[in-house]
XYZ file of C-alpha atoms in Angstrom:
408
model
C 126.376 -145.530 -107.171
C 127.109 -144.853 -103.413
C 124.326 -145.695 -100.969
C 126.360 -143.745 -98.593
C 126.143 -140.353 -99.709
C 122.765 -139.989 -99.327
C 122.060 -138.015 -96.050
C 118.847 -137.168 -94.275
C 118.249 -133.869 -96.560
C 117.985 -135.982 -99.444
C 115.884 -138.517 -97.958
C 113.677 -135.834 -96.937
C 113.567 -134.421 -100.401
C 111.876 -137.591 -101.570
C 109.597 -137.769 -98.650
C 108.257 -134.233 -99.311
C 107.912 -135.473 -103.359
C 106.224 -138.633 -102.500
C 103.405 -136.125 -100.321
C 103.264 -133.712 -102.979
C 102.067 -136.024 -105.856
C 100.923 -139.257 -104.130
C 102.237 -143.180 -103.779
C 101.125 -144.070 -107.011
C 102.448 -140.876 -108.572
C 105.436 -141.841 -106.947
C 106.294 -145.340 -107.560
C 104.898 -144.805 -110.877
C 107.722 -141.944 -111.416
C 111.167 -144.071 -109.933
C 109.403 -147.395 -111.268
C 108.807 -148.885 -107.697
C 106.106 -151.802 -106.914
C 105.268 -151.567 -103.415
C 106.773 -152.230 -100.352
C 105.749 -155.721 -98.607
C 108.307 -155.613 -96.029
C 110.085 -152.683 -94.750
C 108.495 -148.764 -94.743
C 109.628 -145.367 -93.647
C 108.163 -143.690 -90.617
C 108.063 -140.048 -91.081
C 105.575 -137.994 -88.042
C 103.708 -141.208 -88.208
C 103.207 -141.769 -91.913
C 104.700 -145.048 -93.834
C 106.568 -144.965 -96.973
C 107.865 -147.228 -99.613
C 110.982 -147.449 -97.989
C 113.388 -148.659 -101.133
C 111.407 -146.278 -103.523
C 112.412 -143.528 -101.398
C 115.684 -144.183 -100.659
C 116.515 -144.731 -105.028
C 114.282 -141.390 -105.435
C 116.852 -139.516 -102.654
C 119.690 -141.116 -104.707
C 118.539 -138.503 -107.718
C 118.758 -135.405 -105.202
C 122.682 -135.697 -104.804
C 124.154 -132.913 -106.756
C 124.685 -134.520 -110.376
C 123.725 -138.021 -109.598
C 120.237 -139.647 -110.646
C 117.522 -141.735 -109.558
C 118.409 -145.172 -108.725
C 116.563 -148.080 -110.643
C 115.045 -150.945 -108.078
C 117.365 -153.464 -110.082
C 120.514 -151.370 -108.312
C 120.465 -152.658 -104.982
C 118.814 -154.380 -102.574
C 115.649 -152.898 -100.462
C 116.430 -155.529 -97.233
C 117.501 -155.355 -94.035
C 121.355 -155.170 -95.667
C 120.999 -152.131 -97.671
C 118.182 -149.964 -97.474
C 116.528 -151.103 -93.693
C 120.764 -150.582 -92.735
C 121.424 -146.654 -93.882
C 117.754 -145.322 -93.356
C 118.183 -146.527 -89.426
C 122.260 -145.334 -89.755
C 120.793 -141.737 -90.573
C 118.087 -141.718 -87.668
C 115.163 -142.843 -89.094
C 112.155 -145.184 -88.184
C 111.936 -148.078 -90.563
C 109.114 -150.404 -89.354
C 108.018 -154.022 -90.840
C 104.899 -154.766 -92.139
C 103.755 -156.751 -89.414
C 104.629 -154.445 -86.924
C 101.085 -152.494 -88.628
C 99.757 -154.938 -90.944
C 97.414 -152.988 -93.274
C 97.878 -149.510 -92.424
C 96.903 -146.409 -94.341
C 100.927 -145.453 -96.294
C 101.589 -141.546 -96.118
C 97.692 -140.513 -95.914
C 96.104 -138.681 -92.676
C 94.171 -142.144 -91.371
C 90.002 -141.880 -90.820
C 89.296 -142.671 -87.267
C 88.504 -146.513 -88.377
C 92.878 -146.986 -88.448
C 93.082 -145.057 -85.300
C 90.240 -147.167 -83.356
C 92.001 -150.452 -85.437
C 95.255 -149.461 -83.688
C 94.041 -149.647 -80.333
C 91.809 -152.115 -80.340
C 95.084 -154.061 -81.154
C 97.272 -153.321 -78.301
C 98.776 -155.503 -76.288
C 98.402 -154.740 -72.462
C 100.443 -156.364 -69.433
C 97.569 -158.209 -66.725
C 97.054 -157.856 -63.347
C 94.949 -160.483 -61.407
C 92.216 -157.759 -61.572
C 92.271 -156.472 -65.274
C 94.310 -154.983 -67.926
C 97.442 -152.869 -66.513
C 96.428 -148.936 -67.677
C 99.776 -147.985 -69.029
C 98.810 -147.375 -72.280
C 95.303 -145.670 -71.485
C 96.226 -143.395 -69.722
C 99.250 -142.380 -71.768
C 96.750 -142.280 -75.014
C 94.202 -140.203 -73.350
C 96.996 -137.772 -72.359
C 98.296 -137.445 -76.242
C 94.519 -136.943 -76.612
C 93.863 -134.101 -74.604
C 97.055 -132.594 -75.574
C 95.570 -132.745 -79.175
C 92.353 -131.407 -78.356
C 93.826 -128.109 -76.601
C 95.823 -127.640 -79.697
C 99.025 -128.124 -77.984
C 102.430 -128.890 -79.663
C 102.467 -132.827 -80.605
C 105.913 -133.792 -80.142
C 107.577 -133.047 -76.597
C 110.877 -133.512 -75.008
C 111.207 -136.809 -72.574
C 112.154 -134.592 -69.907
C 108.682 -133.259 -70.088
C 106.576 -136.479 -71.343
C 108.773 -138.604 -68.796
C 107.259 -135.909 -65.456
C 103.637 -135.353 -67.172
C 102.929 -139.137 -67.639
C 104.421 -140.566 -65.014
C 102.452 -137.714 -62.894
C 99.434 -139.628 -64.244
C 100.710 -142.591 -63.546
C 101.378 -142.258 -60.032
C 97.654 -140.833 -59.735
C 95.629 -143.490 -61.438
C 97.845 -145.960 -62.136
C 95.536 -148.819 -59.877
C 96.257 -151.699 -60.876
C 100.043 -152.046 -59.623
C 101.566 -149.614 -62.413
C 104.775 -147.898 -62.074
C 106.283 -144.574 -62.410
C 107.566 -145.976 -66.226
C 105.887 -143.871 -68.911
C 108.619 -145.786 -71.508
C 107.329 -148.931 -71.182
C 103.766 -147.443 -72.470
C 105.351 -144.889 -75.049
C 107.586 -147.494 -76.607
C 104.676 -150.063 -76.941
C 102.548 -147.622 -78.396
C 106.320 -146.211 -80.562
C 105.801 -150.143 -81.548
C 102.175 -150.152 -82.714
C 102.287 -147.000 -85.123
C 100.614 -144.768 -82.816
C 103.957 -142.663 -80.945
C 106.883 -141.526 -83.047
C 110.474 -140.883 -81.733
C 112.346 -138.377 -82.984
C 116.087 -137.223 -82.079
C 117.387 -140.634 -80.894
C 120.673 -142.503 -82.796
C 119.942 -145.638 -84.235
C 117.597 -148.055 -83.491
C 114.733 -147.570 -81.058
C 114.839 -151.054 -78.580
C 111.622 -152.697 -77.590
C 109.006 -151.979 -75.009
C 110.724 -155.214 -72.432
C 113.470 -155.437 -70.210
C 113.603 -153.035 -67.462
C 116.834 -151.107 -66.678
C 117.559 -151.372 -70.542
C 115.069 -149.793 -71.047
C 115.658 -146.550 -68.430
C 119.119 -146.326 -69.442
C 118.490 -145.663 -73.202
C 115.990 -142.688 -72.639
C 118.306 -141.228 -70.166
C 121.305 -141.112 -73.071
C 118.826 -140.916 -75.904
C 116.267 -138.519 -74.213
C 114.450 -138.737 -77.605
C 111.180 -135.811 -77.538
C 108.040 -137.276 -79.360
C 104.140 -137.930 -79.259
C 100.985 -138.640 -80.948
C 101.673 -140.015 -84.437
C 101.249 -136.753 -86.902
C 97.806 -138.288 -88.710
C 96.646 -139.212 -85.152
C 97.271 -136.453 -83.760
C 95.799 -133.861 -85.955
C 93.064 -135.988 -86.631
C 91.522 -136.035 -82.800
C 92.402 -132.178 -82.266
C 89.935 -131.452 -85.739
C 87.371 -134.419 -85.103
C 85.035 -134.544 -82.501
C 83.425 -137.451 -83.703
C 87.312 -139.511 -83.899
C 87.876 -138.051 -80.510
C 85.010 -139.574 -79.110
C 85.257 -142.805 -80.763
C 88.759 -143.225 -79.965
C 88.075 -142.359 -76.157
C 85.399 -144.592 -76.152
C 87.607 -147.143 -77.456
C 89.671 -147.093 -74.841
C 87.432 -147.309 -71.634
C 85.980 -150.256 -73.314
C 89.228 -151.764 -73.207
C 90.537 -150.786 -69.871
C 88.130 -149.465 -67.722
C 86.223 -152.675 -67.657
C 84.683 -152.338 -63.588
C 86.783 -148.685 -63.265
C 85.557 -145.539 -62.788
C 87.576 -142.945 -65.323
C 86.040 -140.029 -64.666
C 89.147 -138.408 -62.198
C 91.436 -139.320 -65.153
C 89.010 -137.626 -67.643
C 88.966 -135.099 -65.577
C 92.357 -134.701 -65.666
C 93.597 -134.905 -69.017
C 91.149 -132.536 -70.331
C 88.184 -134.867 -71.606
C 85.511 -133.956 -68.890
C 83.459 -131.669 -70.364
C 80.519 -130.893 -72.441
C 82.510 -129.729 -75.592
C 84.759 -132.787 -75.478
C 82.578 -133.430 -78.835
C 82.945 -130.646 -79.883
C 85.143 -130.170 -82.994
C 88.016 -128.047 -83.368
C 88.016 -124.561 -86.550
C 87.000 -124.496 -88.390
C 83.944 -126.251 -87.229
C 81.253 -128.807 -89.085
C 79.155 -125.706 -91.251
C 75.610 -125.196 -90.321
C 73.660 -126.365 -93.026
C 70.136 -126.180 -93.722
C 69.879 -129.279 -96.245
C 67.696 -131.739 -94.243
C 69.650 -134.844 -95.886
C 72.725 -133.990 -94.085
C 71.303 -132.867 -90.634
C 69.469 -136.236 -90.916
C 73.369 -138.158 -91.594
C 75.059 -136.089 -88.283
C 72.367 -137.240 -86.405
C 72.470 -140.836 -87.034
C 76.249 -140.473 -87.003
C 76.015 -139.269 -83.338
C 73.436 -141.674 -81.943
C 74.780 -144.534 -83.696
C 77.791 -144.013 -81.278
C 75.499 -143.572 -78.287
C 73.327 -146.374 -78.955
C 77.040 -148.352 -79.541
C 78.063 -146.732 -76.247
C 75.034 -147.874 -74.572
C 75.316 -151.962 -76.115
C 78.685 -152.165 -74.140
C 78.058 -150.631 -70.938
C 79.484 -147.492 -71.608
C 80.992 -145.286 -68.420
C 79.251 -146.324 -65.481
C 76.273 -144.705 -64.893
C 76.057 -142.721 -61.383
C 73.556 -140.101 -60.051
C 75.277 -137.022 -61.255
C 75.735 -135.566 -65.154
C 79.295 -135.003 -64.502
C 80.078 -138.635 -63.528
C 78.782 -139.630 -67.641
C 80.756 -137.087 -69.606
C 81.364 -138.799 -72.492
C 77.628 -139.987 -72.853
C 76.896 -136.361 -72.172
C 78.763 -134.586 -74.768
C 77.840 -137.054 -77.837
C 74.343 -136.963 -76.727
C 74.373 -133.067 -76.968
C 76.464 -132.834 -80.436
C 73.371 -135.242 -81.446
C 70.908 -132.721 -80.518
C 72.703 -129.842 -81.937
C 73.413 -131.498 -85.804
C 69.074 -131.907 -85.365
C 68.205 -128.858 -84.486
C 70.430 -127.233 -88.086
C 71.237 -124.134 -85.674
C 68.071 -123.170 -84.922
C 66.004 -122.863 -81.502
C 63.732 -125.834 -80.831
C 61.095 -124.469 -79.776
C 58.126 -123.676 -81.721
C 57.264 -120.797 -80.178
C 60.631 -119.161 -80.523
C 60.043 -115.329 -80.398
C 64.074 -115.145 -82.020
C 67.243 -115.774 -80.907
C 70.748 -114.473 -81.313
C 71.839 -113.523 -85.030
C 75.210 -113.364 -83.415
C 77.393 -116.409 -83.394
C 80.058 -117.699 -80.913
C 84.227 -117.285 -81.188
C 84.077 -121.083 -83.197
C 81.042 -119.753 -85.611
C 78.346 -121.575 -83.922
C 74.854 -120.650 -83.683
C 74.094 -119.647 -79.854
C 72.268 -122.071 -78.337
C 72.466 -124.338 -75.022
C 71.123 -127.658 -74.716
C 68.731 -128.841 -72.481
C 67.738 -131.758 -71.018
C 63.859 -132.064 -70.948
C 63.615 -134.732 -68.035
C 66.720 -133.803 -66.008
C 69.173 -135.865 -65.278
C 69.070 -135.065 -61.120
C 65.281 -136.413 -61.505
C 65.934 -139.552 -63.415
C 65.670 -138.280 -66.949
C 67.729 -140.413 -69.512
C 70.512 -138.554 -71.248
C 69.257 -139.390 -74.937
C 68.364 -136.869 -77.973
C 65.047 -137.720 -77.938
C 64.632 -135.976 -74.671
C 66.390 -133.034 -74.996
C 66.414 -129.865 -76.814
C 69.173 -127.061 -78.935
C 67.492 -123.921 -77.109
C 68.583 -120.345 -77.717
C 69.170 -118.248 -74.468
C 65.667 -116.796 -73.545
C 63.774 -120.231 -74.525
C 66.230 -121.800 -72.013
C 65.623 -119.128 -69.136
C 62.043 -120.008 -69.506
C 62.535 -123.428 -69.589
C 64.035 -123.702 -66.396
C 62.772 -120.913 -64.817
C 60.073 -118.671 -66.301
C 56.284 -119.271 -64.916
C 55.330 -121.805 -68.310
C 58.222 -123.816 -67.978
C 56.057 -126.900 -67.173
C 54.035 -126.116 -70.912
C 56.958 -125.637 -72.689
C 58.534 -128.990 -71.252
C 55.451 -130.819 -72.177
C 55.707 -129.125 -75.645
C 59.720 -129.372 -76.295
C 58.944 -133.398 -75.582
C 56.313 -134.401 -78.289
C 59.307 -132.134 -80.854
C 62.221 -133.764 -79.447
C 60.474 -136.850 -79.654
C 58.837 -136.187 -83.223
C 62.134 -134.767 -84.654
C 63.868 -137.739 -83.445
C 61.966 -139.838 -84.984
C 62.176 -137.854 -88.176
C 65.288 -137.972 -88.695
C 66.202 -141.468 -87.684
C 63.488 -142.619 -90.369
C 65.056 -140.582 -92.869
C 68.384 -141.084 -92.138
C 66.988 -144.870 -92.772
C 65.520 -144.406 -96.015
């Protein structure tokens, strides 16, 4: 038995098998228990480090997997070898209770964001980490590459820190990247040896200058906020609530591509449009719950223009579209287009029946999904006031009906 014969390729083969058959089957196959202290981290996923190393030994030509009693799973053997091979190994104290080797639900992403620690200025928490996170979420939303060379990451985040840092932030992307890495939200690849902690000054600058690691938002979280509008909005909301009390985040949201009415939309494949009323009620309740929770937490500080509360607008819009089940909500509609958008969604426009500019609330109970023809009539037709009155009744009735259905 020679652990030092194991290379990166054998470890990655074992990881691939772990992914293919699942954690429980993998541990049972090789006779290992669940790890308690140390975990191998690959693309943001955590694996039982000793079990993976034991299986990797069996990937060497002519050799068998190692049993648990054949070697130590602690720092002396397993951790030291994996780190020498350039892998990241975390300990249980870094990310307690995390899901292992599975794309986590957005609750796990939220838990990690809410658990972040930040340096504070007199006016509040410094914005290093939220600026970095929102930049990465914007990239994920647009489907851009998850991992980026350090020079490009340094330039992009540095520019955002200069433009949007209002609590004494310096142009030092290494600080938030290392903090997010330690929280299990960021991966760093292509470096030699261990990643330093997010402390110090010249040492950190020197490490990044020498190692120049590539990296980005951990793969499961990147994939999550790329495909799920609900998860994306939930995380954005958590970031704003934690860091932006008393600040206007809209310029940063605009700069990171997270400030438009479609920010809550799913990427392809979209949620299918369904006819089942129970499904519509569940989807509607999901979005209304997020909207109501946002109102209780204060949300983005309201200003006169709709564009200045983009998150609320996007959430309310998604709720209305879920409620409509792909159909125009004007009861007198003569027929909406049979065609669909490039993403496969019905051609509908969400209308604020009571205009925001005139003091109307940004809430689904006073909003309606309309086909382009009915929307044109509602905004500039001679019968628009009569249609407005009808739609207010229809929207409120639909809102109450679906809310009651979800409660039942």
